[in-house]
Structure formats: structure tokens, C-alpha cells
CSV table of C-alpha atoms in Angstrom, one decimal:
chain,number,residue,atom,x,y,z
A,1,MET,CA,-24.4,-24.1,5.3
A,2,ALA,CA,-21.3,-22.3,4.2
A,3,TRP,CA,-21.2,-18.9,5.5
A,4,THR,CA,-21.9,-16.2,2.6
A,5,ARG,CA,-19.4,-13.1,2.3
A,6,GLU,CA,-21.6,-10.8,5.1
A,7,GLN,CA,-21.2,-13.7,7.0
A,8,MET,CA,-17.6,-14.0,7.3
A,9,ALA,CA,-16.8,-10.2,7.8
A,10,ALA,CA,-19.0,-10.3,10.7
A,11,ARG,CA,-17.1,-13.7,12.2
A,12,ALA,CA,-13.5,-11.4,11.1
A,13,ALA,CA,-15.4,-8.7,13.1
A,14,ARG,CA,-15.7,-10.8,16.5
A,15,GLU,CA,-11.7,-10.4,16.2
A,16,LEU,CA,-11.9,-6.9,16.9
A,17,GLN,CA,-11.1,-5.3,20.6
A,18,ASP,CA,-12.1,-1.9,22.0
A,19,GLY,CA,-9.2,0.2,21.5
A,20,PHE,CA,-7.6,-1.7,18.3
A,21,TYR,CA,-5.6,-0.2,15.6
A,22,VAL,CA,-6.5,-1.9,12.8
A,23,ASN,CA,-5.5,-2.3,9.1
A,24,LEU,CA,-8.3,-4.1,6.7
A,25,GLY,CA,-7.1,-5.2,3.3
A,26,ILE,CA,-9.4,-5.4,0.0
A,27,GLY,CA,-12.3,-7.3,-0.6
A,28,ILE,CA,-14.3,-9.3,2.4
A,29,PRO,CA,-11.9,-7.8,4.9
A,30,THR,CA,-13.3,-3.9,3.8
A,31,LEU,CA,-16.7,-5.1,4.7
A,32,VAL,CA,-15.5,-6.0,8.3
A,33,SER,CA,-16.1,-2.4,9.4
A,34,ASN,CA,-19.6,-2.9,9.0
A,35,TYR,CA,-19.5,-5.1,12.0
A,36,ILE,CA,-18.2,-2.9,14.5
A,37,PRO,CA,-19.8,-3.5,17.2
A,38,PRO,CA,-21.9,-0.4,18.2
A,39,GLY,CA,-19.7,1.1,21.4
A,40,MET,CA,-16.6,-0.3,20.5
A,41,SER,CA,-13.6,2.3,19.9
A,42,VAL,CA,-11.4,0.6,16.9
A,43,VAL,CA,-9.3,3.1,14.5
A,44,LEU,CA,-8.7,2.4,11.1
A,45,GLN,CA,-5.2,2.8,9.3
A,46,SER,CA,-4.7,3.2,5.8
A,47,GLU,CA,-1.7,2.6,4.6
A,48,ASN,CA,-1.3,5.1,2.1
A,49,GLY,CA,-1.0,7.7,5.3
A,50,MET,CA,-4.1,7.9,7.4
A,51,LEU,CA,-5.3,6.9,10.6
A,52,GLY,CA,-9.0,7.4,11.3
A,53,MET,CA,-10.6,6.3,8.2
A,54,GLY,CA,-13.9,7.3,7.7
A,55,PRO,CA,-16.9,6.0,5.9
A,56,PHE,CA,-17.2,6.9,1.8
A,57,PRO,CA,-18.4,10.5,1.3
A,58,TYR,CA,-22.2,11.5,0.2
A,59,GLU,CA,-22.5,12.6,-3.4
A,60,GLY,CA,-20.6,15.3,-4.1
A,61,GLU,CA,-18.7,15.8,-1.2
A,62,GLU,CA,-15.7,13.5,-2.5
A,63,ASP,CA,-11.8,15.1,-2.2
A,64,ALA,CA,-9.6,13.7,-4.6
A,65,ASP,CA,-6.8,14.1,-2.1
A,66,LEU,CA,-8.6,11.6,0.4
A,67,ILE,CA,-8.5,8.4,-0.9
A,68,ASN,CA,-7.8,4.8,0.9
A,69,ALA,CA,-5.3,2.0,0.0
A,70,GLY,CA,-7.5,1.1,-2.9
A,71,LYS,CA,-7.5,4.5,-4.8
A,72,GLN,CA,-11.3,4.9,-3.2
A,73,THR,CA,-12.7,7.9,-1.8
A,74,VAL,CA,-12.9,8.1,1.9
A,75,THR,CA,-13.7,10.6,4.0
A,76,GLU,CA,-11.9,11.6,7.5
A,77,LEU,CA,-13.3,11.8,11.6
A,78,PRO,CA,-12.6,14.1,14.3
A,79,MET,CA,-9.6,11.7,15.8
A,80,THR,CA,-7.8,11.8,12.2
A,81,SER,CA,-4.1,12.3,11.2
A,82,TYR,CA,-2.0,12.4,8.1
A,83,PHE,CA,1.3,11.1,8.0
A,84,SER,CA,3.8,10.3,5.0
A,85,SER,CA,4.1,6.7,3.4
A,86,ALA,CA,7.2,5.9,5.5
A,87,ASP,CA,5.6,7.1,8.7
A,88,SER,CA,2.7,4.7,8.1
A,89,PHE,CA,4.9,1.8,7.0
A,90,ALA,CA,7.1,2.5,10.3
A,91,MET,CA,3.9,1.9,12.0
A,92,ILE,CA,3.2,-1.4,10.5
A,93,ARG,CA,6.3,-2.2,10.3
A,94,GLY,CA,6.9,-1.4,14.1
A,95,GLY,CA,4.3,-3.8,15.4
A,96,HIS,CA,1.8,-0.3,16.8
A,97,ILE,CA,-1.1,-2.0,14.5
A,98,ASP,CA,-2.9,-4.7,16.2
A,99,LEU,CA,-4.7,-6.1,13.7
A,100,SER,CA,-4.2,-7.1,10.2
A,101,ILE,CA,-7.5,-8.7,7.6
A,102,LEU,CA,-6.8,-9.4,4.4
A,103,GLY,CA,-7.3,-11.7,1.7
A,104,ALA,CA,-5.4,-15.0,0.0
A,105,MET,CA,-5.1,-17.6,-2.7
A,106,GLN,CA,-2.8,-19.8,-0.3
A,107,VAL,CA,-2.0,-20.3,3.7
A,108,ALA,CA,-0.2,-23.0,4.5
A,109,GLU,CA,-0.5,-25.0,7.8
A,110,ASN,CA,2.7,-23.5,9.7
A,111,GLY,CA,1.4,-19.7,8.7
A,112,ASP,CA,3.2,-19.4,5.3
A,113,LEU,CA,0.7,-16.9,3.4
A,114,ALA,CA,0.4,-16.6,-0.3
A,115,ASN,CA,-1.5,-13.6,-2.1
A,116,TRP,CA,0.2,-11.7,-4.1
A,117,MET,CA,1.1,-13.6,-7.5
A,118,ILE,CA,0.8,-16.0,-9.7
A,119,PRO,CA,3.3,-17.1,-12.1
A,120,GLY,CA,2.8,-16.7,-15.7
A,121,LYS,CA,-0.5,-14.8,-14.7
A,122,VAL,CA,0.1,-10.7,-14.9
A,123,VAL,CA,1.5,-9.6,-11.6
A,124,LYS,CA,0.1,-6.2,-10.0
A,125,GLY,CA,2.5,-6.1,-7.3
A,126,MET,CA,2.4,-7.0,-3.6
A,127,GLY,CA,1.2,-3.2,-2.1
A,128,GLY,CA,2.0,-2.7,1.6
A,129,ALA,CA,0.7,-6.9,1.9
A,130,MET,CA,4.6,-7.9,3.1
A,131,ASP,CA,5.0,-4.9,5.3
A,132,LEU,CA,1.4,-5.8,7.2
A,133,VAL,CA,2.1,-9.1,7.3
A,134,ALA,CA,5.7,-9.1,8.8
A,135,GLY,CA,5.1,-5.9,11.3
A,136,VAL,CA,1.0,-6.2,12.2
A,137,LYS,CA,0.7,-8.0,16.0
A,138,LYS,CA,-2.2,-10.7,14.6
A,139,VAL,CA,-2.5,-11.3,11.1
A,140,VAL,CA,-6.3,-12.8,10.0
A,141,VAL,CA,-7.0,-14.3,6.3
A,142,VAL,CA,-10.9,-13.9,4.9
A,143,MET,CA,-10.5,-16.5,2.1
A,144,GLU,CA,-13.1,-18.7,0.1
A,145,HIS,CA,-12.2,-22.1,1.3
A,146,VAL,CA,-11.4,-23.7,-1.9
A,147,SER,CA,-10.8,-22.1,-5.3
A,148,LYS,CA,-11.9,-23.2,-8.7
A,149,ASP,CA,-8.6,-25.1,-8.6
A,150,GLY,CA,-8.5,-26.7,-5.6
A,151,PRO,CA,-8.0,-26.3,-1.6
A,152,LYS,CA,-6.4,-23.2,-0.8
A,153,LEU,CA,-5.3,-24.6,2.9
A,154,LEU,CA,-2.6,-26.5,2.2
A,155,HIS,CA,0.3,-28.4,3.6
A,156,ARG,CA,2.8,-26.2,1.8
A,157,CYS,CA,1.9,-23.0,0.1
A,158,THR,CA,2.8,-23.8,-4.5
A,159,LEU,CA,2.6,-19.9,-4.9
A,160,PRO,CA,5.4,-17.3,-4.2
A,161,LEU,CA,5.2,-16.2,-0.4
A,162,THR,CA,3.8,-13.0,0.8
A,163,GLY,CA,5.5,-13.9,4.0
A,164,GLU,CA,6.6,-17.0,6.3
A,165,ARG,CA,4.9,-18.4,9.3
A,166,VAL,CA,2.6,-14.7,8.6
A,167,VAL,CA,-0.7,-15.8,9.4
A,168,ASP,CA,-2.7,-16.8,13.0
A,169,LEU,CA,-6.4,-16.7,12.0
A,170,VAL,CA,-7.8,-18.4,8.7
A,171,ILE,CA,-12.0,-17.6,8.5
A,172,THR,CA,-13.3,-19.3,5.6
A,173,ASP,CA,-16.6,-20.0,4.4
A,174,LEU,CA,-16.5,-23.5,6.1
A,175,GLY,CA,-15.4,-22.7,9.4
A,176,VAL,CA,-12.4,-20.7,11.6
A,177,PHE,CA,-8.6,-22.0,12.0
A,178,SER,CA,-5.9,-21.2,14.6
A,179,ILE,CA,-2.5,-21.3,13.2
A,180,ASP,CA,0.3,-21.6,16.1
A,181,LYS,CA,3.1,-19.9,13.5
A,182,HIS,CA,5.6,-19.8,16.0
A,183,GLY,CA,4.9,-23.4,17.4
A,184,ALA,CA,4.9,-26.7,16.4
A,185,ARG,CA,1.4,-27.2,17.3
A,186,GLY,CA,-0.3,-26.3,13.8
A,187,MET,CA,-3.1,-25.6,12.7
A,188,SER,CA,-7.0,-26.7,14.2
A,189,LEU,CA,-10.2,-26.4,13.1
A,190,ILE,CA,-11.9,-24.0,16.0
A,191,GLU,CA,-15.1,-23.6,15.0
A,192,ARG,CA,-17.4,-24.7,12.0
A,193,ALA,CA,-20.3,-23.1,9.9
A,194,GLU,CA,-23.3,-24.1,10.8
A,195,GLY,CA,-24.9,-27.2,9.1
A,196,VAL,CA,-20.9,-27.9,7.4
A,197,SER,CA,-20.1,-31.1,8.4
A,198,LEU,CA,-16.0,-32.0,9.8
A,199,ASP,CA,-16.1,-34.4,6.6
A,200,GLU,CA,-16.8,-31.6,4.1
A,201,ILE,CA,-14.3,-30.0,5.7
A,202,ARG,CA,-11.7,-32.7,5.6
A,203,SER,CA,-12.6,-33.7,2.4
A,204,LYS,CA,-11.9,-29.8,1.5
A,205,THR,CA,-8.6,-29.6,3.3
A,206,GLU,CA,-5.3,-30.1,2.1
A,207,ALA,CA,-3.5,-28.9,5.2
A,208,ALA,CA,-3.6,-31.0,8.2
A,209,PHE,CA,-5.1,-30.0,11.2
A,210,THR,CA,-6.5,-30.7,14.6
A,211,VAL,CA,-10.0,-30.6,15.7
A,212,ALA,CA,-10.6,-28.5,19.0
A,213,GLU,CA,-13.3,-30.0,21.4
A,214,GLN,CA,-15.9,-27.0,20.5
A,215,ALA,CA,-15.4,-28.0,16.6
A,216,ARG,CA,-16.3,-32.0,17.3
A,217,ALA,CA,-19.8,-31.4,18.4
A,218,ALA,CA,-22.6,-31.9,15.4
B,1,MET,CA,19.0,32.4,-5.0
B,2,LYS,CA,16.0,32.5,-6.6
B,3,LYS,CA,13.7,28.9,-6.6
B,4,VAL,CA,11.0,29.7,-8.4
B,5,TYR,CA,10.5,29.3,-12.3
B,6,ALA,CA,7.7,30.6,-14.6
B,7,ASP,CA,6.4,27.0,-15.9
B,8,PRO,CA,7.3,23.4,-15.6
B,9,LYS,CA,9.3,23.2,-18.7
B,10,SER,CA,11.6,25.5,-17.2
B,11,ALA,CA,11.6,24.2,-14.2
B,12,LEU,CA,13.0,21.5,-15.5
B,13,ALA,CA,15.4,22.8,-18.4
B,14,GLY,CA,18.8,21.7,-18.2
B,15,ILE,CA,18.1,19.2,-15.5
B,16,LEU,CA,17.0,16.0,-18.0
B,17,LYS,CA,19.3,13.6,-19.3
B,18,ASP,CA,18.5,10.0,-21.0
B,19,GLY,CA,18.9,7.4,-18.4
B,20,MET,CA,18.8,9.0,-15.1
B,21,VAL,CA,16.9,7.8,-12.4
B,22,VAL,CA,13.6,9.9,-11.2
B,23,LEU,CA,11.8,10.0,-8.4
B,24,SER,CA,8.0,10.9,-8.7
B,25,GLY,CA,5.8,11.0,-5.4
B,26,GLY,CA,2.1,10.3,-5.5
B,27,PHE,CA,-0.5,7.4,-4.6
B,28,GLY,CA,-2.5,6.1,-7.2
B,29,LEU,CA,-3.4,9.7,-8.6
B,30,ALA,CA,-2.8,11.4,-5.8
B,31,GLY,CA,-0.3,13.8,-4.6
B,32,ILE,CA,1.5,12.6,-8.5
B,33,PRO,CA,3.5,15.9,-10.4
B,34,GLU,CA,1.5,15.5,-13.1
B,35,ALA,CA,2.1,18.8,-15.0
B,36,LEU,CA,6.0,18.4,-14.0
B,37,THR,CA,5.2,14.8,-15.6
B,38,TYR,CA,4.1,16.1,-19.1
B,39,ALA,CA,6.9,18.6,-19.3
B,40,VAL,CA,9.3,15.0,-18.7
B,41,ARG,CA,6.7,13.8,-21.6
B,42,ASP,CA,7.6,16.4,-23.6
B,43,SER,CA,11.4,17.4,-23.2
B,44,GLY,CA,11.4,13.8,-25.0
B,45,VAL,CA,14.1,12.4,-22.7
B,46,LYS,CA,14.2,8.6,-22.3
B,47,GLY,CA,15.9,5.2,-21.0
B,48,LEU,CA,14.4,6.5,-17.4
B,49,THR,CA,14.4,4.6,-14.5
B,50,VAL,CA,11.2,5.6,-12.5
B,51,VAL,CA,10.8,5.2,-8.6
B,52,SER,CA,7.4,5.4,-8.0
B,53,ASN,CA,4.8,3.3,-5.8
B,54,ASN,CA,2.0,3.3,-9.1
B,55,ALA,CA,2.2,4.1,-12.2
B,56,GLY,CA,-0.2,6.1,-13.0
B,57,VAL,CA,-3.5,4.7,-14.8
B,58,ASP,CA,-3.4,4.9,-18.8
B,59,GLY,CA,-3.2,8.2,-20.2
B,60,ILE,CA,-2.6,10.0,-16.7
B,61,GLY,CA,0.5,10.3,-15.0
B,62,LEU,CA,3.4,8.1,-15.5
B,63,GLY,CA,0.7,6.7,-18.0
B,64,LEU,CA,1.9,9.1,-20.2
B,65,LEU,CA,5.9,8.5,-20.3
B,66,LEU,CA,4.9,4.5,-20.9
B,67,GLU,CA,2.3,5.4,-23.9
B,68,THR,CA,5.9,7.6,-24.9
B,69,ARG,CA,8.1,4.4,-24.1
B,70,GLN,CA,10.5,6.9,-22.1
B,71,ILE,CA,10.6,4.7,-19.1
B,72,LYS,CA,13.4,1.7,-19.3
B,73,LYS,CA,12.5,0.4,-16.0
B,74,MET,CA,10.1,1.5,-12.9
B,75,ILE,CA,10.7,0.4,-9.5
B,76,SER,CA,7.2,0.5,-7.8
B,77,SER,CA,5.2,-1.9,-5.4
B,78,TYR,CA,1.8,-1.9,-7.4
B,79,VAL,CA,0.8,-1.1,-10.6
B,80,GLY,CA,-2.1,-2.7,-11.1
B,81,GLU,CA,-4.1,0.4,-12.6
B,82,ASN,CA,-1.9,0.4,-15.9
B,83,LYS,CA,-2.8,-2.3,-19.2
B,84,LEU,CA,-0.5,-0.4,-21.2
B,85,PHE,CA,2.5,-1.3,-17.9
B,86,ALA,CA,1.6,-4.7,-18.3
B,87,GLN,CA,2.1,-5.2,-22.5
B,88,GLN,CA,4.9,-3.4,-22.5
B,89,TYR,CA,6.4,-5.2,-19.4
B,90,LEU,CA,5.2,-8.8,-20.7
B,91,ALA,CA,6.4,-7.9,-24.3
B,92,GLY,CA,9.7,-7.5,-22.6
B,93,ASP,CA,10.4,-3.8,-23.4
B,94,LEU,CA,10.1,-2.5,-19.6
B,95,GLU,CA,12.3,-3.7,-16.7
B,96,LEU,CA,9.9,-3.8,-13.3
B,97,GLU,CA,11.1,-4.4,-10.0
B,98,PHE,CA,8.5,-4.4,-7.2
B,99,ASN,CA,9.6,-3.5,-3.7
B,100,PRO,CA,7.0,-3.8,-0.9
B,101,GLN,CA,5.3,-0.9,-0.6
B,102,GLY,CA,6.7,-0.1,3.3
B,103,THR,CA,10.4,-1.2,1.8
B,104,LEU,CA,10.2,1.2,-1.1
B,105,ALA,CA,9.2,4.3,1.2
B,106,GLU,CA,12.4,3.3,3.8
B,107,ARG,CA,14.4,2.9,1.2
B,108,ILE,CA,13.9,6.3,-0.2
B,109,ARG,CA,13.9,7.6,3.5
B,110,ALA,CA,16.5,6.4,3.7
B,111,GLY,CA,18.4,7.4,0.9
B,112,GLY,CA,17.6,11.2,1.7
B,113,ALA,CA,19.2,10.6,5.0
B,114,GLY,CA,22.4,9.2,4.3
B,115,ILE,CA,21.6,5.7,5.2
B,116,PRO,CA,22.7,3.8,2.3
B,117,ALA,CA,21.0,0.5,3.7
B,118,PHE,CA,18.8,-1.0,6.5
B,119,PHE,CA,17.2,-4.4,8.0
B,120,THR,CA,13.6,-5.1,7.7
B,121,LYS,CA,11.4,-7.8,8.9
B,122,THR,CA,9.3,-7.4,5.4
B,123,GLY,CA,10.2,-10.1,3.1
B,124,VAL,CA,11.9,-12.4,4.7
B,125,GLY,CA,11.4,-16.3,3.3
B,126,THR,CA,10.1,-14.5,0.4
B,127,MET,CA,11.3,-14.3,-3.6
B,128,ILE,CA,11.9,-10.5,-2.4
B,129,ALA,CA,14.8,-11.7,-0.3
B,130,GLU,CA,16.5,-14.0,-2.9
B,131,GLY,CA,20.0,-13.0,-3.3
B,132,LYS,CA,20.0,-10.1,-0.5
B,133,GLU,CA,21.9,-10.4,2.7
B,134,THR,CA,20.1,-11.4,5.4
B,135,ARG,CA,20.9,-11.4,9.6
B,136,GLU,CA,19.8,-12.4,12.9
B,137,PHE,CA,18.7,-9.6,15.2
B,138,ASP,CA,17.2,-10.5,18.7
B,139,GLY,CA,16.5,-14.2,17.2
B,140,GLU,CA,14.9,-12.6,14.1
B,141,THR,CA,15.8,-13.0,10.2
B,142,TYR,CA,15.7,-9.8,8.5
B,143,VAL,CA,16.9,-8.9,4.7
B,144,MET,CA,19.4,-5.8,4.2
B,145,GLU,CA,17.3,-3.5,1.8
B,146,ARG,CA,19.7,-0.3,-0.2
B,147,GLY,CA,18.8,3.3,0.3
B,148,ILE,CA,17.6,4.9,-3.3
B,149,VAL,CA,19.0,7.9,-4.4
B,150,GLY,CA,17.3,9.7,-7.3
B,151,ASP,CA,19.3,12.5,-10.1
B,152,LEU,CA,16.0,14.3,-9.8
B,153,ALA,CA,12.8,13.9,-7.7
B,154,LEU,CA,9.6,15.6,-8.9
B,155,VAL,CA,6.7,16.0,-6.2
B,156,HIS,CA,3.4,17.5,-5.8
B,157,ALA,CA,2.5,19.7,-2.8
B,158,TRP,CA,-0.8,21.8,-2.1
B,159,LYS,CA,0.8,25.1,-0.9
B,160,GLY,CA,4.4,26.4,-1.0
B,161,ASP,CA,6.5,29.3,-0.7
B,162,THR,CA,9.2,30.7,-2.5
B,163,GLU,CA,11.8,29.6,-0.3
B,164,GLY,CA,10.8,25.8,-0.9
B,165,ASN,CA,8.9,24.9,2.0
B,166,LEU,CA,6.5,22.5,1.3
B,167,VAL,CA,2.8,21.4,3.0
B,168,TYR,CA,0.6,18.5,1.6
B,169,ARG,CA,-3.0,18.1,1.8
B,170,LYS,CA,-4.2,15.1,3.2
B,171,THR,CA,-3.2,11.7,1.6
B,172,ALA,CA,-1.6,13.5,-1.2
B,173,ARG,CA,1.2,13.6,1.1
B,174,ASN,CA,2.3,9.6,0.8
B,175,PHE,CA,5.7,9.3,-0.8
B,176,ASN,CA,6.1,13.4,-1.3
B,177,PRO,CA,7.8,14.0,1.8
B,178,MET,CA,10.7,11.5,0.7
B,179,MET,CA,10.8,11.8,-2.5
B,180,ALA,CA,11.8,15.1,-1.9
B,181,THR,CA,14.6,14.2,0.4
B,182,ALA,CA,16.3,12.1,-2.3
B,183,GLY,CA,16.7,13.5,-5.2
B,184,LYS,CA,19.9,15.3,-6.1
B,185,VAL,CA,17.8,17.8,-7.6
B,186,THR,CA,14.0,18.0,-6.3
B,187,VAL,CA,11.3,20.1,-8.0
B,188,ALA,CA,8.0,20.9,-6.3
B,189,GLU,CA,4.9,21.7,-7.9
B,190,VAL,CA,2.2,23.7,-5.5
B,191,GLU,CA,-1.4,24.4,-6.2
B,192,HIS,CA,-0.6,27.8,-3.9
B,193,LEU,CA,2.4,29.9,-3.8
B,194,VAL,CA,3.4,32.2,-1.1
B,195,GLU,CA,5.6,34.2,0.3
B,196,PRO,CA,8.1,33.7,3.0
B,197,GLY,CA,6.2,33.4,6.8
B,198,GLU,CA,2.7,32.8,5.3
B,199,ILE,CA,2.7,29.4,6.5
B,200,ASP,CA,3.3,28.6,10.0
B,201,PRO,CA,6.9,27.4,10.4
B,202,ASP,CA,5.1,24.4,13.0
B,203,GLN,CA,3.0,23.7,10.2
B,204,ILE,CA,5.7,22.5,7.0
B,205,HIS,CA,6.3,19.2,6.5
B,206,THR,CA,9.0,19.5,3.6
B,207,PRO,CA,11.4,21.9,4.7
B,208,GLY,CA,13.3,24.5,2.0
B,209,ILE,CA,16.6,23.3,1.9
B,210,TYR,CA,14.9,19.8,0.4
B,211,VAL,CA,13.7,21.7,-2.3
B,212,THR,CA,15.8,23.2,-5.8
B,213,ARG,CA,13.1,24.8,-7.9
B,214,ILE,CA,9.3,25.3,-6.8
B,215,VAL,CA,6.8,25.9,-9.6
B,216,HIS,CA,3.2,27.2,-9.2
B,217,VAL,CA,0.4,25.1,-11.2
B,218,PRO,CA,-2.7,26.3,-9.9
B,219,VAL,CA,-5.8,23.5,-10.4
B,220,VAL,CA,-8.1,23.9,-13.0
B,221,GLY,CA,-11.1,22.4,-13.2
B,222,ALA,CA,-11.3,19.4,-10.7
B,223,LYS,CA,-8.8,17.1,-9.8
B,224,ARG,CA,-9.6,13.1,-11.1
B,225,ILE,CA,-10.2,10.4,-8.7
B,226,GLU,CA,-9.6,7.2,-9.1
B,227,HIS,CA,-12.2,5.1,-8.0
B,228,ARG,CA,-15.3,7.3,-7.0
B,229,THR,CA,-16.8,6.0,-4.3
B,230,THR,CA,-20.0,7.4,-1.8
B,231,ARG,CA,-23.0,6.6,0.1
B,232,PRO,CA,-26.5,7.7,0.2
B,233,ARG,CA,-27.5,10.4,1.9
B,234,MET,CA,-30.3,9.8,4.3
B,235,ALA,CA,-33.8,10.8,3.8
B,236,ALA,CA,-34.1,14.0,5.8
């Protein structure tokens, strides 16, 4: 059985470590905050200028001056700090954020990422995505394995890139792939969702990948 | 020199010119200089190049200046919330330059700090870097981006004093501090206007040197929220 969105988020949460500063993108990545293990200290960064982002407010306690990067109302925590957008991206670009989890349209076997525009369609803009993938220490993509147009894990991205050789790990509904983005080892399947066959993954993946020992067994 | 003006219209008097570059603070609807934007609309000034992370939403913020076609070009990182923007852009009536959000913030910061250009990893290998100078530092490739200086910066602060010292509130700070430094003229609207000494000097975010004019715009009613998200209360 392929993983659900919730299961993908739970799998992504296993990349968290105690003391990590983390930026979560919109969509499935946002759900990852629901799976932070109890007792683990993880600080969420919101690129519009907030470190230590709390949950959504109770009804009636929304504050228009307190929003996340998706423009949703959020709350502050005892350890929260606020700062300007320039400081926020100094934090991101300067390599101070440990982990960025975000969605994607396409990922190539060398770690290239496309997630911001489809030529000929309305372009909304890249927001902070290009800065995040260029600056954050580890970049994890969470996405459906295939789109209605076909495979999303490709030899080469066909859409305009968000970043070149930036993705470390891809979590799809079918499995988990690591990418040697600075080396020559390419993409490797390291986990399969329970009940998903290697044949199914092969048939739905254009990118070349090796299969790690632990992903071979039935 | 007196910095305080009675209302947004007089705070902009003599400053606005067709074709000027306007920097506008805010992220989404948080910290946007809304009253000053109304005054820009009412002035009828046109052909503006506007530098702002977003373009407001339909009917609010910079959305107003799109309705009246006073904007010729936008420099932004994300404009997804504005339908009018998409229409005008697709019709060829509006120029658009997308900048990565951190690059945009840094371009403005650099402009205000007298730095004409800088190198960043952001966008290397993407269409953002096309036609721009690249250089290798310590084995990594960086792309050169230019600082931005505006003819006018419009900012929104929570509190200001009559000297122009500003304090922002929570995530309404966002682009406002950089915008304030990078305008040849900077006009600030503040929710609370106080006398010098009433703000702890250690707590000032934008020193008054950057603020040319200041106008008191008290909040009337509730501030607007783009996406109201809440969680249920636990039963007692």
C-alpha cells in the first residue's frame, strides 16, 4: 500500500533531530510538525521573520501581525524571536538552518529541483524556495511519486529549476530515495512503503537509481 | 526639522512623480503601508515601478494600484494571491521581475547600506542567474545581484516617535526595516505616535535617520487577515 499524506509526513519527521532548526514548506511538509516526537526540541523557522513558531491560535485569539510564510495566523512560544526578512534570509543563506522540508514538481537523479513554475501557466513566484534550497544544510522533498503527467523523479528536470544539485532526500508515497548531490553516486532507493514492489517503483520512476540492501527484501 | 505630517496625503505631498521607483514594506497583508497606498492611489501618479515582496490581494494594498493601472512594473517574490495581477501580466500590461525572497530582501538591505552589488548562491543554475555575472569563491559558484535604491520607501510600523524612530510588531516587521533604509525619501505610517523618550532607545528597530516623514494612522476596527487558521479548544 502506498503511503498516505500523513504517513509521508510521519516519515519526513524521522529526519528531525533534537535541537534542529527547521523550515517547513506549505502542504504535506506543514503536517510534519504534528509528528515531532515527544521530548524532542525542534524549533520551526518561518521565513517571513520568526523563529519558534507555535500552533494555530484558538478562535478569537488570531493576531493579524502574527502570520507564517503561508500567511496563516499562528502563535508565539516562550522562546520565539522576530526579525526582519533580511535577517531571516541571512539565517537561511548563511547555513544556520538545519533542515528544510518542501514539496516539488520534479526532482532529478543529481538532486536538481523544480518546484516553482510551469512555462505557459500562471506563475506565482518562487517566494523563498530558491534561498532555502541554496542555503539550508539538508533539503528533504516530500511529494507524490507520479503526477497526472507521469514520473516526477527524472534523469533531468524539464521544468525551470529552483536549484541545482540541492536535494538530499526524496520521500514519496512509494518510498524514500537518497541523493548524493555533491558526488557521483546518484540516486538510491533506501526504503519502500510496505507492500509496494520494486517493480512498481521502477515502472513509475524515470530517474536511474540503485537499490540499497534494506530496500531489496520483500 | 518637523517630520510629523497630519495625514497620508500631506505626508506624500511634493514627493510623488510619474515613473518613480517605490519600495513598499509588508508580507502578505502584515505590515503593509495601507493608508499611504490609498494616498498614492488618490494622487493619480502613474508608471510606477513597485518593489514589494507581494502585490497585496484584490482590492487591498497594492491591489488598489493595480486596479487603477498606476503600476508599470513589479519586483516581487510571490504574487499568487492577486488575480488582477495575473490578468494584467498575461495581457502584457504589467512588467514583472521575480526575485527570490532572500535575494530581494538583501538587494534592498544592500541598497540602503551603500552596497551596489553582492554575490549569493541563491538561484545559481536557474533562470534567475541568466545574463548575470557569476564568480567562484572557495570552490562554489555565486551569482551577482544588484542593490536596490528607491525614490520613495513606504513603511508601516507599530509605534514611532516624532523623530522617526520606529518599532515594528511581530511578523509585521518583515521587509519594512530594509525598505526604510533604501528610499531616497522614506515615509512611515505608525499605529501609535509618541514623543521622543517614550520608546526605550534599546528597543528601536529603525533609527529616525532613515525616516523623512511620519504620519499617525490609528488602527480602526480589526486588522485584516488573509488566511484565518485556528485550532479547536480542548473541552474543559
